[in-house]
Short mmCIF file of C-alpha atoms in Angstrom, two decimals:
data_model
loop_
_atom_site.label_atom_id
_atom_site.label_comp_id
_atom_site.label_asym_id
_atom_site.label_seq_id
_atom_site.Cartn_x
_atom_site.Cartn_y
_atom_site.Cartn_z
CA UNK A 198 -21.76 29.18 -4.28
CA UNK A 199 -18.49 30.88 -3.32
CA UNK A 200 -19.01 29.96 0.35
CA UNK A 201 -19.52 26.33 -0.66
CA UNK A 202 -16.27 26.36 -2.61
CA UNK A 203 -14.42 27.80 0.37
CA UNK A 204 -15.93 25.15 2.66
CA UNK A 205 -14.92 22.32 0.34
CA UNK A 206 -11.42 23.79 0.01
CA UNK A 207 -11.09 23.92 3.80
CA UNK A 208 -12.15 20.27 4.05
CA UNK A 209 -9.65 19.24 1.38
CA UNK A 210 -6.86 21.13 3.15
CA UNK A 211 -7.75 19.54 6.49
CA UNK A 212 -7.64 16.10 4.89
CA UNK A 213 -4.29 16.95 3.27
CA UNK A 214 -2.98 17.77 6.75
CA UNK A 215 -4.13 14.42 8.12
CA UNK A 216 -2.49 12.64 5.17
CA UNK A 217 0.83 14.23 6.14
CA UNK A 218 0.98 11.66 8.94
CA UNK A 219 0.89 8.64 6.61
CA UNK A 220 4.55 7.81 7.20
CA UNK A 221 5.50 10.02 10.17
CA UNK A 222 4.10 9.84 13.72
CA UNK A 223 4.82 13.45 14.73
CA UNK A 224 5.17 16.70 12.81
CA UNK A 225 5.61 20.37 13.68
CA UNK A 226 3.49 23.17 12.23
CA UNK A 227 6.35 24.12 9.91
CA UNK A 228 6.79 20.54 8.71
CA UNK A 229 3.05 20.16 8.09
CA UNK A 230 2.89 23.42 6.14
CA UNK A 231 5.79 22.29 3.96
CA UNK A 232 4.31 18.86 3.31
CA UNK A 233 0.81 20.16 2.60
CA UNK A 234 2.04 23.12 0.56
CA UNK A 235 0.05 25.62 2.64
CA UNK A 236 0.80 28.87 4.45
CA UNK A 237 1.57 28.52 8.16
CA UNK A 238 -1.34 30.79 9.09
CA UNK A 239 -3.78 28.55 7.21
CA UNK A 240 -2.29 25.41 8.73
CA UNK A 241 -2.43 26.95 12.21
CA UNK A 242 -6.19 27.58 11.92
CA UNK A 243 -6.88 24.08 10.57
CA UNK A 244 -4.71 22.44 13.21
CA UNK A 245 -6.72 24.20 15.90
CA UNK A 246 -9.96 22.80 14.47
CA UNK A 247 -8.56 19.28 14.04
CA UNK A 248 -7.17 19.34 17.58
CA UNK A 249 -10.48 20.62 18.98
CA UNK A 250 -12.33 17.71 17.31
CA UNK A 251 -9.82 15.14 18.54
CA UNK A 252 -8.35 14.26 15.15
CA UNK A 253 -4.93 15.56 16.19
CA UNK A 254 -3.12 15.85 19.50
CA UNK A 255 -0.42 18.42 20.29
CA UNK A 256 2.58 17.61 22.45
CA UNK A 257 3.03 20.72 24.68
CA UNK A 258 6.75 20.07 25.25
CA UNK A 259 7.75 19.61 21.61
CA UNK A 260 4.91 21.59 19.98
CA UNK A 261 4.51 18.70 17.54
CA UNK A 262 1.26 17.10 16.45
CA UNK A 263 0.23 13.46 16.16
CA UNK A 264 -2.94 11.63 15.19
CA UNK A 265 -5.66 11.79 17.83
CA UNK A 266 -8.09 9.41 19.48
CA UNK A 267 -10.97 10.32 17.16
CA UNK A 268 -9.32 8.49 14.26
CA UNK A 269 -8.98 5.37 16.38
CA UNK A 270 -12.67 5.57 17.24
CA UNK A 271 -13.54 5.74 13.56
CA UNK A 272 -11.21 2.89 12.63
CA UNK A 273 -12.84 0.68 15.26
CA UNK A 274 -16.02 0.77 13.18
CA UNK A 275 -14.42 -0.58 10.03
CA UNK A 276 -16.25 -3.70 8.88
CA UNK A 277 -13.87 -6.57 9.50
CA UNK A 278 -15.85 -8.79 7.13
CA UNK A 279 -15.06 -6.49 4.23
CA UNK A 280 -11.46 -5.52 4.91
CA UNK A 281 -8.81 -7.90 3.52
CA UNK A 282 -6.08 -6.52 5.75
CA UNK A 283 -8.10 -7.61 8.81
CA UNK A 284 -9.66 -10.82 7.57
CA UNK A 285 -6.49 -12.19 6.02
CA UNK A 286 -4.01 -11.31 8.77
CA UNK A 287 -3.95 -14.82 10.33
CA UNK A 288 -3.29 -16.37 6.91
CA UNK A 289 -0.55 -13.82 6.22
CA UNK A 290 1.11 -14.74 9.51
CA UNK A 291 0.81 -18.42 8.66
CA UNK A 292 2.41 -17.83 5.26
CA UNK A 293 5.23 -15.91 6.94
CA UNK A 294 5.87 -18.87 9.22
CA UNK A 295 5.83 -21.34 6.32
CA UNK A 296 8.17 -19.44 3.96
CA UNK A 297 10.05 -17.44 6.62
CA UNK A 298 10.03 -14.21 4.62
CA UNK A 299 8.19 -10.90 4.89
CA UNK A 300 4.62 -11.11 3.57
CA UNK A 301 2.75 -8.14 2.08
CA UNK A 302 -0.73 -7.50 0.73
CA UNK A 303 -1.21 -4.79 -1.92
CA UNK A 304 -4.22 -3.19 -3.58
CA UNK A 305 -4.33 -0.90 -6.60
CA UNK A 306 -5.34 2.72 -6.14
CA UNK A 307 -5.36 4.51 -9.49
CA UNK A 308 -1.86 4.28 -10.93
CA UNK A 309 -0.29 3.26 -7.63
CA UNK A 310 -0.31 0.26 -5.33
CA UNK A 311 -0.72 0.51 -1.57
CA UNK A 312 0.62 -1.95 0.96
CA UNK A 313 -2.43 -2.45 3.17
CA UNK A 314 -0.95 -5.17 5.38
CA UNK A 315 2.43 -6.68 6.11
CA UNK A 316 3.87 -9.34 8.39
CA UNK A 317 7.59 -9.01 8.93
CA UNK A 318 9.96 -11.96 8.65
CA UNK A 319 11.40 -13.29 11.90
CA UNK A 320 14.84 -13.69 10.36
CA UNK A 321 17.64 -11.44 11.57
CA UNK A 322 18.30 -10.13 8.06
CA UNK A 323 14.95 -9.29 6.53
CA UNK A 324 13.11 -6.84 4.36
CA UNK A 325 10.96 -4.49 6.43
CA UNK A 326 7.70 -3.59 4.67
CA UNK A 327 5.87 -0.46 5.83
CA UNK A 328 2.07 -0.61 5.86
CA UNK A 329 0.51 2.30 3.98
CA UNK A 330 3.41 2.75 1.56
CA UNK A 331 2.42 3.90 -1.93
CA UNK A 332 4.43 2.51 -4.81
CA UNK A 333 4.27 2.90 -8.61
CA UNK A 334 2.68 0.26 -10.82
CA UNK A 335 5.61 0.20 -13.22
CA UNK A 336 8.04 -2.02 -11.30
CA UNK A 337 7.93 -4.84 -8.79
CA UNK A 338 6.31 -8.25 -8.68
CA UNK A 339 3.07 -7.04 -7.06
CA UNK A 340 2.76 -4.19 -9.55
CA UNK A 341 2.97 -6.63 -12.43
CA UNK A 342 0.31 -8.84 -10.85
CA UNK A 343 -2.09 -5.94 -10.24
CA UNK A 344 -1.67 -4.74 -13.82
CA UNK A 345 -1.51 -8.12 -15.60
CA UNK A 346 -4.79 -9.34 -14.12
CA UNK A 347 -6.60 -5.99 -14.24
CA UNK A 348 -9.12 -4.89 -16.85
CA UNK A 349 -7.70 -3.90 -20.28
CA UNK A 350 -8.58 -0.25 -19.67
CA UNK A 351 -6.48 -0.22 -16.51
CA UNK A 352 -3.53 -1.67 -18.40
CA UNK A 353 -3.95 0.99 -21.08
CA UNK A 354 -3.99 3.75 -18.44
CA UNK A 355 -0.78 2.45 -16.89
CA UNK A 356 1.03 2.21 -20.21
CA UNK A 357 -0.11 5.68 -21.29
CA UNK A 358 0.60 7.37 -17.97
CA UNK A 359 2.50 10.66 -18.26
CA UNK A 360 4.59 9.55 -15.27
CA UNK A 361 5.87 6.47 -17.09
CA UNK A 362 9.67 6.36 -16.52
CA UNK A 363 11.60 6.91 -19.77
CA UNK A 364 14.13 4.26 -18.74
CA UNK A 365 11.48 1.52 -18.76
CA UNK A 366 10.74 -0.13 -22.10
CA UNK A 367 6.97 -0.49 -22.57
CA UNK A 368 7.41 -3.44 -24.92
CA UNK A 369 9.46 -5.29 -22.33
CA UNK A 370 6.90 -4.49 -19.63
CA UNK A 371 4.04 -5.68 -21.84
CA UNK A 372 5.88 -8.94 -22.51
CA UNK A 373 6.38 -9.37 -18.77
CA UNK A 374 2.65 -8.94 -18.21
CA UNK A 375 1.92 -11.67 -20.77
CA UNK A 376 4.32 -14.01 -18.98
CA UNK A 377 2.70 -13.22 -15.63
CA UNK A 378 -0.74 -14.08 -17.00
CA UNK A 379 0.61 -17.30 -18.50
CA UNK A 380 2.37 -18.58 -15.38
CA UNK A 381 -0.01 -17.06 -12.80
CA UNK A 382 2.60 -15.24 -10.73
CA UNK A 383 5.27 -12.54 -11.00
CA UNK A 384 8.83 -12.23 -9.76
CA UNK A 385 11.19 -9.30 -9.41
CA UNK A 386 14.85 -9.01 -8.52
CA UNK A 387 16.19 -5.58 -7.57
CA UNK A 388 13.63 -3.87 -9.82
CA UNK A 389 12.64 -1.26 -7.27
CA UNK A 390 15.03 -1.77 -4.39
CA UNK A 391 18.68 -2.80 -4.54
CA UNK A 392 19.28 -6.16 -2.86
CA UNK A 393 15.59 -7.10 -2.65
CA UNK A 394 13.57 -9.77 -4.45
CA UNK A 395 9.89 -10.68 -4.41
CA UNK A 396 7.34 -13.10 -5.81
CA UNK A 397 3.65 -12.20 -6.01
CA UNK A 398 0.31 -13.81 -6.93
CA UNK A 399 -3.23 -12.47 -7.42
CA UNK A 400 -5.95 -12.83 -4.79
CA UNK A 401 -9.51 -13.18 -6.13
CA UNK A 402 -12.63 -13.01 -4.00
CA UNK A 403 -15.56 -15.42 -4.18
CA UNK A 404 -16.98 -13.44 -7.11
CA UNK A 405 -13.65 -13.95 -8.93
CA UNK A 406 -12.85 -10.26 -8.75
CA UNK A 407 -9.20 -9.29 -8.35
CA UNK A 408 -8.90 -7.94 -4.81
CA UNK A 409 -5.20 -7.77 -4.06
CA UNK A 410 -1.70 -8.98 -4.77
CA UNK A 411 -0.09 -11.29 -2.22
CA UNK A 412 3.71 -11.21 -2.05
CA UNK A 413 6.70 -12.41 -0.12
CA UNK A 414 9.93 -10.45 -0.24
CA UNK A 415 13.42 -10.66 1.18
CA UNK A 416 17.12 -10.33 0.40
CA UNK A 417 17.89 -11.21 -3.22
CA UNK A 418 20.66 -13.58 -2.20
CA UNK A 419 18.14 -15.58 -0.19
CA UNK A 420 15.46 -15.47 -2.88
CA UNK A 421 17.03 -16.44 -6.22
CA UNK A 422 14.65 -16.92 -9.15
CA UNK A 423 14.72 -20.70 -8.86
CA UNK A 424 13.64 -20.59 -5.22
CA UNK A 425 10.88 -18.06 -5.93
CA UNK A 426 9.51 -20.28 -8.68
CA UNK A 427 9.42 -23.14 -6.18
CA UNK A 428 7.57 -20.96 -3.68
CA UNK A 429 5.00 -19.65 -6.17
CA UNK A 430 2.69 -22.71 -5.84
CA UNK A 431 2.63 -22.19 -2.06
CA UNK A 432 1.60 -18.57 -2.54
CA UNK A 433 -1.07 -19.59 -5.04
CA UNK A 434 -2.45 -22.10 -2.56
CA UNK A 435 -2.62 -19.49 0.19
CA UNK A 436 -4.14 -16.92 -2.20
CA UNK A 437 -6.87 -19.37 -3.20
CA UNK A 438 -7.70 -20.02 0.45
CA UNK A 439 -7.67 -16.30 1.23
CA UNK A 440 -9.98 -15.56 -1.68
CA UNK A 441 -12.63 -17.86 -0.25
CA UNK A 442 -12.65 -15.71 2.87
CA UNK A 443 -13.55 -12.53 0.95
CA UNK A 444 -16.91 -11.43 -0.40
#
């Protein structure tokens, strides 16, 4: 039993090392150890195994590591028919061209949302959205959509989360969720990021299950509330079309 525990722990630590590369292309042994919270000796052994299996590659000149070819081989076998970020990309690009702002697609993962796809605006001044970013469910238009249209138990978990920011009034947030459900979309102005605004709508699949939140975002001075309200029906139209493409 003890050997099994050690094996599982090694797997978890190896996965933690791979997750260190979520937002950074290259990392040194020291940087990986700090991010993963592991001793350098442990990280060194795991890096050797991951490199041997092709999950990581080491740059001999810089002694830094990056993701290896094996991950790309695995990702090539993802089922395109089941992955919204793949299936919906053409529609996201079309929406970007119609509204001329950055378009993002978010899904809920526990008490966070993850940006699984993004198409950047072509405008010179734009909001750059990083794919893979994890954000809290307490603020932002897409957060409100993912919570407002989720099951009651999910809403209860969010409101009772120990990480709930003391500065955010739960009563105000609850009232915002009610308004989102009533109007079918959510807006935010500088809630999470100074100078940024966003409008978001839910995406349901053909079984009418909430799959994602679709959003456009940009500079707040280019997206006043009145303009976002005018754009909401366009987003809802795109979301309805996207939902028909998902199982």
